[in-house]
PDB file of C-alpha atoms and ligand atoms in Angstrom:
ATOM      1  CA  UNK A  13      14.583 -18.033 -57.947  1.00  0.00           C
ATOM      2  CA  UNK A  14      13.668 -14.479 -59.076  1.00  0.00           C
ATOM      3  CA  UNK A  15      15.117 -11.856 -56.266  1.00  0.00           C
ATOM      4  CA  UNK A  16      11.390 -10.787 -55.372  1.00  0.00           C
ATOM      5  CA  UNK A  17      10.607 -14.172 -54.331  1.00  0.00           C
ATOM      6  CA  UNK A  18      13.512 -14.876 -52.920  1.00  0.00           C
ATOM      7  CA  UNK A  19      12.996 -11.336 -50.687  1.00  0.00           C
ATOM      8  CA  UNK A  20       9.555 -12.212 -50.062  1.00  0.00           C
ATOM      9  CA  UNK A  21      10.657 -15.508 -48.331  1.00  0.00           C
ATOM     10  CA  UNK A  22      13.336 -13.668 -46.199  1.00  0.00           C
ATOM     11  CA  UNK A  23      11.247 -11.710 -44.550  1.00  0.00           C
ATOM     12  CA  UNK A  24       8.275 -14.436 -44.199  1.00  0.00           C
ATOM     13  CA  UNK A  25      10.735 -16.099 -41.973  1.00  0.00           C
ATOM     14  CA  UNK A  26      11.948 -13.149 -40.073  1.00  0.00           C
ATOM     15  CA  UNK A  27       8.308 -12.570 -39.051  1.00  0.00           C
ATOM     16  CA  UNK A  28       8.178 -16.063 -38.004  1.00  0.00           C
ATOM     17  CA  UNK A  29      11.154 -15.587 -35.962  1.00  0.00           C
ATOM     18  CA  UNK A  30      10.343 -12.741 -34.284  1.00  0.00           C
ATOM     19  CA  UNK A  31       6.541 -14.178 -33.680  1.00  0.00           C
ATOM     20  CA  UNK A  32       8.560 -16.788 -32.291  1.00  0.00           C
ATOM     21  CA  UNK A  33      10.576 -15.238 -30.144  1.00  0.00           C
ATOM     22  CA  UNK A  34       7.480 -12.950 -28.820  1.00  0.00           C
ATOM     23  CA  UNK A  35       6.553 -13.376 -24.959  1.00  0.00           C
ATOM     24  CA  UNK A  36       2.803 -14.656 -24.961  1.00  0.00           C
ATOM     25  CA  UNK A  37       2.059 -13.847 -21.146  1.00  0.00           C
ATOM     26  CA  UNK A  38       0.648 -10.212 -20.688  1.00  0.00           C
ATOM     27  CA  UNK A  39       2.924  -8.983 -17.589  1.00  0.00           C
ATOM     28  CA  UNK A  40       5.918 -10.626 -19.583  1.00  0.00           C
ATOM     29  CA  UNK A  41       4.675  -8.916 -23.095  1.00  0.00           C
ATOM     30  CA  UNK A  42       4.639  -5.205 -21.072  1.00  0.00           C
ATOM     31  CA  UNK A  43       8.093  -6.073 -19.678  1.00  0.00           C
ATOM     32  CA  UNK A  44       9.259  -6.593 -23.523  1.00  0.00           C
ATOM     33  CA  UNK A  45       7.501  -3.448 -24.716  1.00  0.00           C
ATOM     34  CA  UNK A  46       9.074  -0.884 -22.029  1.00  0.00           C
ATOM     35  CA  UNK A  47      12.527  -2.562 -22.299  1.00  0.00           C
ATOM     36  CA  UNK A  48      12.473  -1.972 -25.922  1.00  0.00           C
ATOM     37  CA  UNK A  49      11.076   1.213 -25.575  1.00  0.00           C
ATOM     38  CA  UNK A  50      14.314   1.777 -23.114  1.00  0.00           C
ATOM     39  CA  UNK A  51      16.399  -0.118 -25.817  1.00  0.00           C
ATOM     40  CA  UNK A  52      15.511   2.158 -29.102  1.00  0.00           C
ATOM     41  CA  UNK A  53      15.958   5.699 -27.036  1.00  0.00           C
ATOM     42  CA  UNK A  54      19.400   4.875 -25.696  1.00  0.00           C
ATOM     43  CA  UNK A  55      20.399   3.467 -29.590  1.00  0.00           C
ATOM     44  CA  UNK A  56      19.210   7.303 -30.706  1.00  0.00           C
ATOM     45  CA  UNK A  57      21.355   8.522 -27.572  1.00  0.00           C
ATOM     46  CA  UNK A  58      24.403   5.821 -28.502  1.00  0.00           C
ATOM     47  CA  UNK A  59      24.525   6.954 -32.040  1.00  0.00           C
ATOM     48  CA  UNK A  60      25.127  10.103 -31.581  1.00  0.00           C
ATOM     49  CA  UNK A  61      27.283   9.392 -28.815  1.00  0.00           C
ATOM     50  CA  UNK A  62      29.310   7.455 -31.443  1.00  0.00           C
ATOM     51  CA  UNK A  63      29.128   9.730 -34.682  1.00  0.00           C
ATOM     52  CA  UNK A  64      27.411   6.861 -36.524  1.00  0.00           C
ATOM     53  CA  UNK A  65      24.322   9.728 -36.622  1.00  0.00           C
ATOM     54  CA  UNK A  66      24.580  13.665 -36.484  1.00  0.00           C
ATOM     55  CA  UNK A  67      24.274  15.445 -33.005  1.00  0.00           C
ATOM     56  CA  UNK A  68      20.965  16.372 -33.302  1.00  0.00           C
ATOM     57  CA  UNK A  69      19.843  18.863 -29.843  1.00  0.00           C
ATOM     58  CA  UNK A  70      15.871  18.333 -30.245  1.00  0.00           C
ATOM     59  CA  UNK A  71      16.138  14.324 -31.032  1.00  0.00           C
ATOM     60  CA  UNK A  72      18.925  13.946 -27.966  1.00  0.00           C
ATOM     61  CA  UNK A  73      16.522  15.447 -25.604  1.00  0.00           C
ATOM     62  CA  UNK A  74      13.390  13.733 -26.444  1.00  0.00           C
ATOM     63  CA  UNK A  75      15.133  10.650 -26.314  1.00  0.00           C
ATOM     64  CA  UNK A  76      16.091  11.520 -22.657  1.00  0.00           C
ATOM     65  CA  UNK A  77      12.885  12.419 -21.868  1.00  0.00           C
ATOM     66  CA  UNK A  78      11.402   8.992 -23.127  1.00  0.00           C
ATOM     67  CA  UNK A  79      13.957   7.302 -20.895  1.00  0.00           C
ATOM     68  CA  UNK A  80      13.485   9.422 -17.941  1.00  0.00           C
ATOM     69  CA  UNK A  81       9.292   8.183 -18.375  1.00  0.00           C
ATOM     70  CA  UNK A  82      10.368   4.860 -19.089  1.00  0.00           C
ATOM     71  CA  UNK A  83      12.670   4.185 -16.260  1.00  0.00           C
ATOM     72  CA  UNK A  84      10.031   5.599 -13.950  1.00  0.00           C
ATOM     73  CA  UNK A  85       7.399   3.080 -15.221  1.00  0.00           C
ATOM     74  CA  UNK A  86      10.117   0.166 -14.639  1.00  0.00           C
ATOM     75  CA  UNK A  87       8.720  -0.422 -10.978  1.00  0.00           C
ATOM     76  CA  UNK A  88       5.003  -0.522 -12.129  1.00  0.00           C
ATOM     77  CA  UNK A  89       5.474  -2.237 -15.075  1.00  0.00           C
ATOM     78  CA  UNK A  90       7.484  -4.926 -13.590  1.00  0.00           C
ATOM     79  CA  UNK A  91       5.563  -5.703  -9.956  1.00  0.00           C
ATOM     80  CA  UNK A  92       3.501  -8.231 -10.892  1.00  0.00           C
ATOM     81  CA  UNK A  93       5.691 -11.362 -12.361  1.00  0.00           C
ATOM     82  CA  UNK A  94       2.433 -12.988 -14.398  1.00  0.00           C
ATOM     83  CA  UNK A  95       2.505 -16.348 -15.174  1.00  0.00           C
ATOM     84  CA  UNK A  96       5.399 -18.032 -16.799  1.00  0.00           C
ATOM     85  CA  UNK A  97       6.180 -17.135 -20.150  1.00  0.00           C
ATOM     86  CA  UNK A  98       9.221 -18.933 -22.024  1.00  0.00           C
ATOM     87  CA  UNK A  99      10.313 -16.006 -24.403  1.00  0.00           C
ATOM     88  CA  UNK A 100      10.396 -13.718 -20.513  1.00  0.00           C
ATOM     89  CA  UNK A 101      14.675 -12.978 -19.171  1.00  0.00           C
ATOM     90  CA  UNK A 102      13.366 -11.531 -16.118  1.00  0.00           C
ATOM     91  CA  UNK A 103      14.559 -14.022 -13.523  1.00  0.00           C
ATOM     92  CA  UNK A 104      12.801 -14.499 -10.543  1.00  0.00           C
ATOM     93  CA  UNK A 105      15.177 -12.707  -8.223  1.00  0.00           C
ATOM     94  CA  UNK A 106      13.360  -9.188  -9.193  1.00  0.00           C
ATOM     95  CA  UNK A 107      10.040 -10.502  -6.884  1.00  0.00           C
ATOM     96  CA  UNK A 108      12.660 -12.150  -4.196  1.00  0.00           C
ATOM     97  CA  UNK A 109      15.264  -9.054  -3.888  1.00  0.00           C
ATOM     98  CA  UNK A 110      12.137  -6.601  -5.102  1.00  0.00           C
ATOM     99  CA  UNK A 111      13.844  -3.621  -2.653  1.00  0.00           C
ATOM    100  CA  UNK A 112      17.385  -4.133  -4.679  1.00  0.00           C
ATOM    101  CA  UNK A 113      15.473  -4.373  -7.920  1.00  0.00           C
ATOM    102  CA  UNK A 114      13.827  -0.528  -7.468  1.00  0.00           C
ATOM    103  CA  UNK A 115      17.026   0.655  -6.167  1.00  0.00           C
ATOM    104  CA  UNK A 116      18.275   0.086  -9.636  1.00  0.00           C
ATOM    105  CA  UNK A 117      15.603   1.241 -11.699  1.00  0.00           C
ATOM    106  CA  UNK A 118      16.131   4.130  -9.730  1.00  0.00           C
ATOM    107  CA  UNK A 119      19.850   4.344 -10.725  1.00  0.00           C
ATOM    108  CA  UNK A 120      18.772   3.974 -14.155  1.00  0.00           C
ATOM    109  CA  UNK A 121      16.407   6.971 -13.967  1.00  0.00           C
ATOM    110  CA  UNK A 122      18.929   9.154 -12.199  1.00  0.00           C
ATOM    111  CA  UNK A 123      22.106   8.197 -15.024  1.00  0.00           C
ATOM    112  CA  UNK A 124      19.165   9.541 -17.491  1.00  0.00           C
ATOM    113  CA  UNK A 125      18.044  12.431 -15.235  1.00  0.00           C
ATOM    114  CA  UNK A 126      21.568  13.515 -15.449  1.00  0.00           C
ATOM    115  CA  UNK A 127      22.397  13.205 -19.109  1.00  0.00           C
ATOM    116  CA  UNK A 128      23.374  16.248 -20.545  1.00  0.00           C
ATOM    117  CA  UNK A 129      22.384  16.433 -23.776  1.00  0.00           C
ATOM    118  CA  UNK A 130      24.594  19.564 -25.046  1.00  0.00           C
ATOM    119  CA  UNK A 131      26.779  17.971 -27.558  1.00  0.00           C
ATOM    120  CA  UNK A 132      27.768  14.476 -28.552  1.00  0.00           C
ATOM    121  CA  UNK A 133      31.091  14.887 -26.671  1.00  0.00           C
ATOM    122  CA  UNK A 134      28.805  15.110 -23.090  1.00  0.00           C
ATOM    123  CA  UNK A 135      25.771  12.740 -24.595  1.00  0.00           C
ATOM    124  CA  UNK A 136      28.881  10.139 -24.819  1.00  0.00           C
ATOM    125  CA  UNK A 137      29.746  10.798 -20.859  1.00  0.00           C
ATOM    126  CA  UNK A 138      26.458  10.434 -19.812  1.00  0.00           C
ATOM    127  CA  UNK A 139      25.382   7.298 -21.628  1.00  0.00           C
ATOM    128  CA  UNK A 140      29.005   5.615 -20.088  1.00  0.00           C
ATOM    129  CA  UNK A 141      26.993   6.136 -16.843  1.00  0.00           C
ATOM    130  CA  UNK A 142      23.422   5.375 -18.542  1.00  0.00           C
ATOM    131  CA  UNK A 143      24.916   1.781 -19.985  1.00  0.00           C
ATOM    132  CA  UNK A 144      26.783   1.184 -16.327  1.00  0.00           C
ATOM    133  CA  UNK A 145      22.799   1.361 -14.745  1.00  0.00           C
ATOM    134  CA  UNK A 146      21.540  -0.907 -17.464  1.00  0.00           C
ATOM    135  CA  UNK A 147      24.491  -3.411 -17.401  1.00  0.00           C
ATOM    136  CA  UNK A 148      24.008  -3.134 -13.058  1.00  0.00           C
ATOM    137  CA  UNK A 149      19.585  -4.591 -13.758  1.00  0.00           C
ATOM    138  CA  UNK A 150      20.709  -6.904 -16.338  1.00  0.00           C
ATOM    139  CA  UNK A 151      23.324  -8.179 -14.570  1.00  0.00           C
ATOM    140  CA  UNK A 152      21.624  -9.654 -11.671  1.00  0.00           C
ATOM    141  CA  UNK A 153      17.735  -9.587 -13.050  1.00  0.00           C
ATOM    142  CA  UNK A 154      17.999 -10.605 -16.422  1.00  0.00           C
ATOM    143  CA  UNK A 155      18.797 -13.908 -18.089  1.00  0.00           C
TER     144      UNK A 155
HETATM  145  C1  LIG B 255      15.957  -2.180 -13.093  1.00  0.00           C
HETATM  146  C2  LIG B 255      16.356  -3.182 -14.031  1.00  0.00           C
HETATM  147  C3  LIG B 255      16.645  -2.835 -15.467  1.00  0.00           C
HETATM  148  C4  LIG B 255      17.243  -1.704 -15.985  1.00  0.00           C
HETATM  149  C5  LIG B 255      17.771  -0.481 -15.240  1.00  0.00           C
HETATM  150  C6  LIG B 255      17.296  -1.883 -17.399  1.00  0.00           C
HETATM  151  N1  LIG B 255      16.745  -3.088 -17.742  1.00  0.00           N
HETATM  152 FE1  LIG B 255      16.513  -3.819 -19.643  1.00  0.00          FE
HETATM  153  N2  LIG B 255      15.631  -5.488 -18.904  1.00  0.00           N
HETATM  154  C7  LIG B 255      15.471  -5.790 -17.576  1.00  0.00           C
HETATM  155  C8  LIG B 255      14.864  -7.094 -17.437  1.00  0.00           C
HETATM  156  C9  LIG B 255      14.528  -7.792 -16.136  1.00  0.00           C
HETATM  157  C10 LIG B 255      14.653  -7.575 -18.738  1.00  0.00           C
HETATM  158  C11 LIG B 255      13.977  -8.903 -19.152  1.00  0.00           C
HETATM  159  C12 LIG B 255      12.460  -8.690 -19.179  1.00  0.00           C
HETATM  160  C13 LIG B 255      11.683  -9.908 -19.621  1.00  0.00           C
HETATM  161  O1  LIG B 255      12.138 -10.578 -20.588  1.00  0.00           O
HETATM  162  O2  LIG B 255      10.604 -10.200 -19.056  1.00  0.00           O
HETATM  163  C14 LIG B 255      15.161  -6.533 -19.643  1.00  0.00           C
HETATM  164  C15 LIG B 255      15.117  -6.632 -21.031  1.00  0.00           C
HETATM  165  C16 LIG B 255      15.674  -5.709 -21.889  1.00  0.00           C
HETATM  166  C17 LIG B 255      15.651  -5.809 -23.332  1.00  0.00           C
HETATM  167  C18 LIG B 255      15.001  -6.934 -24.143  1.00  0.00           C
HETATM  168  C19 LIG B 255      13.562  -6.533 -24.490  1.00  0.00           C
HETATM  169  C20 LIG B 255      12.834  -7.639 -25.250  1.00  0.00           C
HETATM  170  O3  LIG B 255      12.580  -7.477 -26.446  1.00  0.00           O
HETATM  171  O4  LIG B 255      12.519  -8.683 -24.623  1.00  0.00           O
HETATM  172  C21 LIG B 255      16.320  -4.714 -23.827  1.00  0.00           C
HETATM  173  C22 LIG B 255      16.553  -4.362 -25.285  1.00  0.00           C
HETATM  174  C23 LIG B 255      16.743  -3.929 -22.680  1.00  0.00           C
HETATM  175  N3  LIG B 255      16.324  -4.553 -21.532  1.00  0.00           N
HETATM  176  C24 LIG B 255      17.470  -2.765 -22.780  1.00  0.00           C
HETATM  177  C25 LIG B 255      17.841  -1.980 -21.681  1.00  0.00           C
HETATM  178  C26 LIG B 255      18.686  -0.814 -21.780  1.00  0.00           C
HETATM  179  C27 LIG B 255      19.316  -0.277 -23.064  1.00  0.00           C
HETATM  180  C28 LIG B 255      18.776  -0.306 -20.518  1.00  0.00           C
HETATM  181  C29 LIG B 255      19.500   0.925 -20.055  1.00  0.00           C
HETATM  182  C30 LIG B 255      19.373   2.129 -20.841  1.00  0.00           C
HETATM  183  C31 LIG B 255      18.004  -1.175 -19.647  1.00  0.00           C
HETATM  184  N4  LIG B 255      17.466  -2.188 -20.377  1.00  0.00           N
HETATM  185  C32 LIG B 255      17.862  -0.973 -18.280  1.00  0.00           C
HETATM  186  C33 LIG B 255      15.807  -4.980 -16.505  1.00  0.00           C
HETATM  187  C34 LIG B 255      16.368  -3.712 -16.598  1.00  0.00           C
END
């Protein structure tokens, strides 16, 4: 098989995975799209936490800002359960224990309200704390 075919196929079947693995129900799809929203900002934040990427001020801080506006669209976002979708992790408990959920979307937004972007040494502090609020949701709310 000649390596552009052989590429070609690869990534035919990674689509179909990730087609697969796609939530279908509207409320669950806009659950998916925040989180990884949530999920892509805290990788910039991580990286640089880690050294894997260079501190970079103007990237750390937009990054916070997009987690900051996503954390505060959690409670919105996430109100209405939808129908059941088989690709969805949010477990049922959010619309049962809905008071408990906010309270930690809430923590999540303060962690990145208080993430001091100055250097990697403090981005690494504050995204111990920001990882603690995600690990507290998923924890209890998440499959
Ligand atoms: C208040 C609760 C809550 C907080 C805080 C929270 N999450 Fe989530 N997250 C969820 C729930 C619930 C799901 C499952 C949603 C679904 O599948 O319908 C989820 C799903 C995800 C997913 C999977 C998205 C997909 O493609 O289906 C990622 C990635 C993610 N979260 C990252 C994070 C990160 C990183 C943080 C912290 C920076 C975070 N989350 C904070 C509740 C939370």
């Amino acid at each position: 098989m000649r390596p552009v075919t052989a590429a070609l196929i690869t990534s035919m079947m990674l689509a179909g995975a990730a087609f697969a693995a796609d939530p279908t129900q509207p409320e669950a799809i806009a659950r998916a799209t925040l989180m990884q929203e949530v999920g892509r900002n805290s990788k910039i934040l991580g990286d640089m936490a880690g050294g894997k990427s260079g501190y970079d001020a103007a990237a750390a801080e937009a990054a916070r800002a997009a987690l900051i506006k996503a954390a505060g669209e959690i409670d919105t976002v996430f109100a209405t359960e939808g129908a059941p979708d088989d690709v969805s992790e949010a477990l049922p408990a959010i619309w049962t224990s809905w008071g408990d959920f906010t309270t930690k979307s809430a923590a999540f937004a303060q962690a990145a309200a208080g993430l001091d972007t100055g250097s990697a040494e403090t981005i690494k502090v504050g995204m111990g704390a920001i990882g603690g609020s995600c690990k507290g949701c998923h924890s209890v709310y998440r499959e």
